[in-house]
PDB file of C-alpha atoms in Angstrom:
ATOM      1  CA  PRO A 285      55.391 102.327-125.824  1.00  0.00           C
ATOM      2  CA  ASN A 286      54.987 100.669-122.460  1.00  0.00           C
ATOM      3  CA  TYR A 287      58.035  98.375-122.451  1.00  0.00           C
ATOM      4  CA  THR A 288      57.337  96.837-119.071  1.00  0.00           C
ATOM      5  CA  ALA A 289      53.878  95.634-120.206  1.00  0.00           C
ATOM      6  CA  ILE A 290      55.358  94.157-123.396  1.00  0.00           C
ATOM      7  CA  SER A 291      58.135  92.466-121.413  1.00  0.00           C
ATOM      8  CA  PHE A 292      55.583  91.111-118.936  1.00  0.00           C
ATOM      9  CA  VAL A 293      53.441  89.634-121.752  1.00  0.00           C
ATOM     10  CA  LYS A 294      56.503  88.036-123.344  1.00  0.00           C
ATOM     11  CA  LEU A 295      57.688  86.656-120.024  1.00  0.00           C
ATOM     12  CA  VAL A 296      54.261  85.188-119.232  1.00  0.00           C
ATOM     13  CA  SER A 297      53.981  83.648-122.718  1.00  0.00           C
ATOM     14  CA  VAL A 298      57.425  82.028-122.319  1.00  0.00           C
ATOM     15  CA  ALA A 299      56.417  80.682-118.888  1.00  0.00           C
ATOM     16  CA  ILE A 300      53.154  79.254-120.252  1.00  0.00           C
ATOM     17  CA  TYR A 301      55.033  77.805-123.209  1.00  0.00           C
ATOM     18  CA  THR A 302      57.558  76.116-120.906  1.00  0.00           C
ATOM     19  CA  ILE A 303      54.860  74.699-118.630  1.00  0.00           C
ATOM     20  CA  ILE A 304      52.889  73.253-121.542  1.00  0.00           C
ATOM     21  CA  THR A 305      55.881  71.689-123.284  1.00  0.00           C
ATOM     22  CA  THR A 306      57.420  70.167-120.152  1.00  0.00           C
ATOM     23  CA  ALA A 307      54.438  69.241-117.963  1.00  0.00           C
ATOM     24  CA  PHE A 308      52.272  67.577-120.607  1.00  0.00           C
ATOM     25  CA  PRO A 309      53.548  64.707-122.750  1.00  0.00           C
ATOM     26  CA  LEU A 310      52.804  65.794-126.306  1.00  0.00           C
ATOM     27  CA  LEU A 311      53.121  63.847-129.530  1.00  0.00           C
ATOM     28  CA  PHE A 312      55.674  64.709-132.195  1.00  0.00           C
ATOM     29  CA  LEU A 313      53.499  66.919-134.429  1.00  0.00           C
ATOM     30  CA  PRO A 314      52.257  69.174-131.612  1.00  0.00           C
ATOM     31  CA  HIS A 315      55.871  69.535-130.513  1.00  0.00           C
ATOM     32  CA  CYS A 316      56.770  70.643-134.047  1.00  0.00           C
ATOM     33  CA  ALA A 317      54.121  73.360-133.749  1.00  0.00           C
ATOM     34  CA  PHE A 318      55.750  74.435-130.484  1.00  0.00           C
ATOM     35  CA  VAL A 319      59.156  74.588-132.193  1.00  0.00           C
ATOM     36  CA  ALA A 320      57.632  76.982-134.733  1.00  0.00           C
ATOM     37  CA  LEU A 321      56.051  78.971-131.891  1.00  0.00           C
ATOM     38  CA  ALA A 322      59.422  79.161-130.108  1.00  0.00           C
ATOM     39  CA  ALA A 323      61.034  80.447-133.306  1.00  0.00           C
ATOM     40  CA  VAL A 324      58.308  83.084-133.664  1.00  0.00           C
ATOM     41  CA  LEU A 325      58.689  84.170-130.022  1.00  0.00           C
ATOM     42  CA  ALA A 326      62.456  84.399-130.463  1.00  0.00           C
ATOM     43  CA  LEU A 327      62.055  86.458-133.653  1.00  0.00           C
ATOM     44  CA  VAL A 328      59.569  88.804-131.998  1.00  0.00           C
ATOM     45  CA  ASP A 329      61.955  89.230-129.096  1.00  0.00           C
ATOM     46  CA  MET A 330      64.800  89.950-131.514  1.00  0.00           C
ATOM     47  CA  VAL A 331      62.766  92.540-133.457  1.00  0.00           C
ATOM     48  CA  VAL A 332      61.586  94.249-130.269  1.00  0.00           C
ATOM     49  CA  GLN A 333      65.148  94.250-128.913  1.00  0.00           C
ATOM     50  CA  ARG A 334      66.096  97.018-131.330  1.00  0.00           C
ATOM     51  CA  ASP A 335      63.704  99.440-129.650  1.00  0.00           C
ATOM     52  CA  ASN A 336      63.411  97.897-126.184  1.00  0.00           C
ATOM     53  CA  PRO A 337      66.293  97.578-123.778  1.00  0.00           C
ATOM     54  CA  TYR A 338      64.238  95.082-121.704  1.00  0.00           C
ATOM     55  CA  THR A 339      64.250  91.877-123.727  1.00  0.00           C
ATOM     56  CA  ILE A 340      63.677  88.444-122.289  1.00  0.00           C
ATOM     57  CA  PHE A 341      66.472  86.645-124.113  1.00  0.00           C
ATOM     58  CA  SER A 342      69.991  87.335-125.216  1.00  0.00           C
ATOM     59  CA  ASN A 343      70.988  86.007-128.629  1.00  0.00           C
ATOM     60  CA  LEU A 344      72.301  82.844-126.999  1.00  0.00           C
ATOM     61  CA  GLY A 345      69.114  82.600-124.912  1.00  0.00           C
ATOM     62  CA  ARG A 346      66.936  82.746-128.047  1.00  0.00           C
ATOM     63  CA  PHE A 347      69.002  80.023-129.665  1.00  0.00           C
ATOM     64  CA  ALA A 348      68.793  77.853-126.532  1.00  0.00           C
ATOM     65  CA  PHE A 349      65.003  78.408-126.341  1.00  0.00           C
ATOM     66  CA  VAL A 350      64.453  77.208-129.912  1.00  0.00           C
ATOM     67  CA  LEU A 351      66.986  74.381-129.507  1.00  0.00           C
ATOM     68  CA  THR A 352      65.260  73.180-126.333  1.00  0.00           C
ATOM     69  CA  SER A 353      61.950  73.100-128.182  1.00  0.00           C
ATOM     70  CA  ALA A 354      63.557  71.126-131.004  1.00  0.00           C
ATOM     71  CA  LEU A 355      65.033  68.663-128.505  1.00  0.00           C
ATOM     72  CA  HIS A 356      61.602  68.177-126.924  1.00  0.00           C
ATOM     73  CA  ALA A 357      60.207  67.417-130.389  1.00  0.00           C
ATOM     74  CA  PHE A 358      63.030  64.950-131.001  1.00  0.00           C
ATOM     75  CA  GLY A 359      62.319  63.266-127.654  1.00  0.00           C
ATOM     76  CA  ALA A 360      58.626  62.970-128.593  1.00  0.00           C
ATOM     77  CA  TRP A 361      59.610  61.445-131.941  1.00  0.00           C
ATOM     78  CA  MET A 362      61.853  58.916-130.183  1.00  0.00           C
ATOM     79  CA  ALA A 363      59.074  58.030-127.725  1.00  0.00           C
ATOM     80  CA  GLU A 364      56.601  57.526-130.579  1.00  0.00           C
ATOM     81  CA  SER A 365      59.107  55.351-132.457  1.00  0.00           C
ATOM     82  CA  ALA A 366      59.660  53.200-129.374  1.00  0.00           C
ATOM     83  CA  ALA A 367      55.899  52.888-128.851  1.00  0.00           C
ATOM     84  CA  ARG A 368      55.438  51.815-132.484  1.00  0.00           C
ATOM     85  CA  ARG A 369      58.196  49.205-132.184  1.00  0.00           C
ATOM     86  CA  ARG A 370      56.692  47.941-128.926  1.00  0.00           C
ATOM     87  CA  PHE A 371      53.245  47.700-130.538  1.00  0.00           C
ATOM     88  CA  LYS A 372      54.601  45.816-133.561  1.00  0.00           C
ATOM     89  CA  SER A 373      56.550  43.368-131.407  1.00  0.00           C
ATOM     90  CA  MET A 374      53.521  42.741-129.166  1.00  0.00           C
ATOM     91  CA  LYS A 375      51.362  42.154-132.238  1.00  0.00           C
ATOM     92  CA  ALA A 376      53.927  39.717-133.679  1.00  0.00           C
ATOM     93  CA  MET A 377      54.163  37.947-130.309  1.00  0.00           C
ATOM     94  CA  LEU A 378      50.374  37.563-130.108  1.00  0.00           C
ATOM     95  CA  LEU A 379      50.188  36.241-133.683  1.00  0.00           C
ATOM     96  CA  THR A 380      52.960  33.737-132.950  1.00  0.00           C
ATOM     97  CA  ARG A 381      51.244  32.649-129.741  1.00  0.00           C
ATOM     98  CA  ASP A 382      47.940  32.138-131.579  1.00  0.00           C
ATOM     99  CA  ARG A 383      49.662  30.080-134.292  1.00  0.00           C
ATOM    100  CA  LEU A 384      51.400  27.999-131.641  1.00  0.00           C
ATOM    101  CA  GLU A 385      48.095  27.465-129.818  1.00  0.00           C
ATOM    102  CA  ARG A 386      46.416  26.319-133.051  1.00  0.00           C
ATOM    103  CA  THR A 387      49.293  23.962-133.806  1.00  0.00           C
ATOM    104  CA  LEU A 388      49.278  22.494-130.305  1.00  0.00           C
ATOM    105  CA  ASN A 389      45.491  22.072-130.368  1.00  0.00           C
ATOM    106  CA  THR A 390      45.773  20.294-133.714  1.00  0.00           C
ATOM    107  CA  LEU A 391      48.588  17.917-132.785  1.00  0.00           C
ATOM    108  CA  MET A 392      47.916  17.095-129.134  1.00  0.00           C
ATOM    109  CA  PRO A 393      44.980  15.958-127.051  1.00  0.00           C
ATOM    110  CA  PRO A 394      43.110  18.847-125.393  1.00  0.00           C
ATOM    111  CA  LEU A 395      43.870  17.609-121.850  1.00  0.00           C
ATOM    112  CA  VAL A 396      47.615  17.594-122.519  1.00  0.00           C
ATOM    113  CA  VAL A 397      47.487  21.100-124.002  1.00  0.00           C
ATOM    114  CA  ASP A 398      45.503  22.268-120.973  1.00  0.00           C
ATOM    115  CA  GLU A 399      48.068  20.720-118.595  1.00  0.00           C
ATOM    116  CA  MET A 400      50.908  22.387-120.505  1.00  0.00           C
ATOM    117  CA  ARG A 401      49.140  25.737-120.349  1.00  0.00           C
ATOM    118  CA  HIS A 402      48.793  25.554-116.556  1.00  0.00           C
ATOM    119  CA  THR A 403      52.337  24.319-115.879  1.00  0.00           C
ATOM    120  CA  SER A 404      54.912  26.970-114.990  1.00  0.00           C
ATOM    121  CA  LEU A 405      58.001  27.307-117.141  1.00  0.00           C
ATOM    122  CA  SER A 406      60.235  25.994-114.382  1.00  0.00           C
ATOM    123  CA  GLY A 407      57.910  23.083-113.556  1.00  0.00           C
ATOM    124  CA  MET A 408      57.852  19.605-115.033  1.00  0.00           C
ATOM    125  CA  MET A 409      56.047  19.306-118.321  1.00  0.00           C
ATOM    126  CA  PRO A 410      53.234  16.763-118.273  1.00  0.00           C
ATOM    127  CA  SER A 411      54.054  13.229-119.286  1.00  0.00           C
ATOM    128  CA  HIS A 412      51.731  10.278-119.498  1.00  0.00           C
ATOM    129  CA  ARG A 413      52.534   6.612-119.441  1.00  0.00           C
ATOM    130  CA  TYR A 414      50.879   4.461-122.057  1.00  0.00           C
ATOM    131  CA  LEU A 415      51.187   0.664-121.970  1.00  0.00           C
ATOM    132  CA  ARG A 416      50.555   0.358-125.683  1.00  0.00           C
ATOM    133  CA  ALA A 417      50.899   3.089-128.262  1.00  0.00           C
ATOM    134  CA  THR A 418      51.324   3.229-132.004  1.00  0.00           C
ATOM    135  CA  VAL A 419      52.939   6.126-133.808  1.00  0.00           C
ATOM    136  CA  LEU A 420      52.374   6.349-137.544  1.00  0.00           C
ATOM    137  CA  GLN A 421      53.983   8.793-139.872  1.00  0.00           C
ATOM    138  CA  ALA A 422      53.181   8.370-143.510  1.00  0.00           C
ATOM    139  CA  ASP A 423      53.995  10.182-146.700  1.00  0.00           C
ATOM    140  CA  LEU A 424      52.395   8.834-149.855  1.00  0.00           C
ATOM    141  CA  VAL A 425      54.540   9.647-152.862  1.00  0.00           C
ATOM    142  CA  GLY A 426      52.494  11.239-155.642  1.00  0.00           C
ATOM    143  CA  PHE A 427      49.328  11.536-153.567  1.00  0.00           C
ATOM    144  CA  THR A 428      48.946  15.295-154.143  1.00  0.00           C
ATOM    145  CA  ALA A 429      49.180  14.897-157.926  1.00  0.00           C
ATOM    146  CA  LEU A 430      46.737  11.946-157.870  1.00  0.00           C
ATOM    147  CA  ALA A 431      44.251  13.789-155.653  1.00  0.00           C
ATOM    148  CA  SER A 432      44.303  16.874-157.860  1.00  0.00           C
ATOM    149  CA  GLU A 433      43.331  14.803-160.947  1.00  0.00           C
ATOM    150  CA  ARG A 434      40.415  12.930-159.404  1.00  0.00           C
ATOM    151  CA  PRO A 435      37.072  14.390-158.344  1.00  0.00           C
ATOM    152  CA  PRO A 436      35.968  13.800-154.729  1.00  0.00           C
ATOM    153  CA  SER A 437      33.672  10.827-154.311  1.00  0.00           C
TER     154      SER A 437
END
């Protein structure tokens, strides 16, 4: 057999493999496919080594090739996990902000909420002076039970 042609094909496939796995950010599952491909390339190189004195990898080189592919897959898994955590925290932050907005819009006059929204965090919060104001807080004991027994009128 033409060993130099076989060695050239293996060398080119390893170079293409390395370019694809390092130059393009892949997700975890495609990286797992590349780990399997690295294992297959290493096995083919090991089988051909018996007959061919011109192999690409030594035994340690094959192991390092597969291990590098596995580490790339692990890095992709870590990146996906971080992206998921970031997405979940952003979603929770947006939900909390919307609840806070609804609460503020319910409890405060719209002009005050608008002033608060446009004030920087380090700036003074809006305050208004009222000459006369009444604050009422009421809790009617037993009102919920009474209201549930009577029809609306």
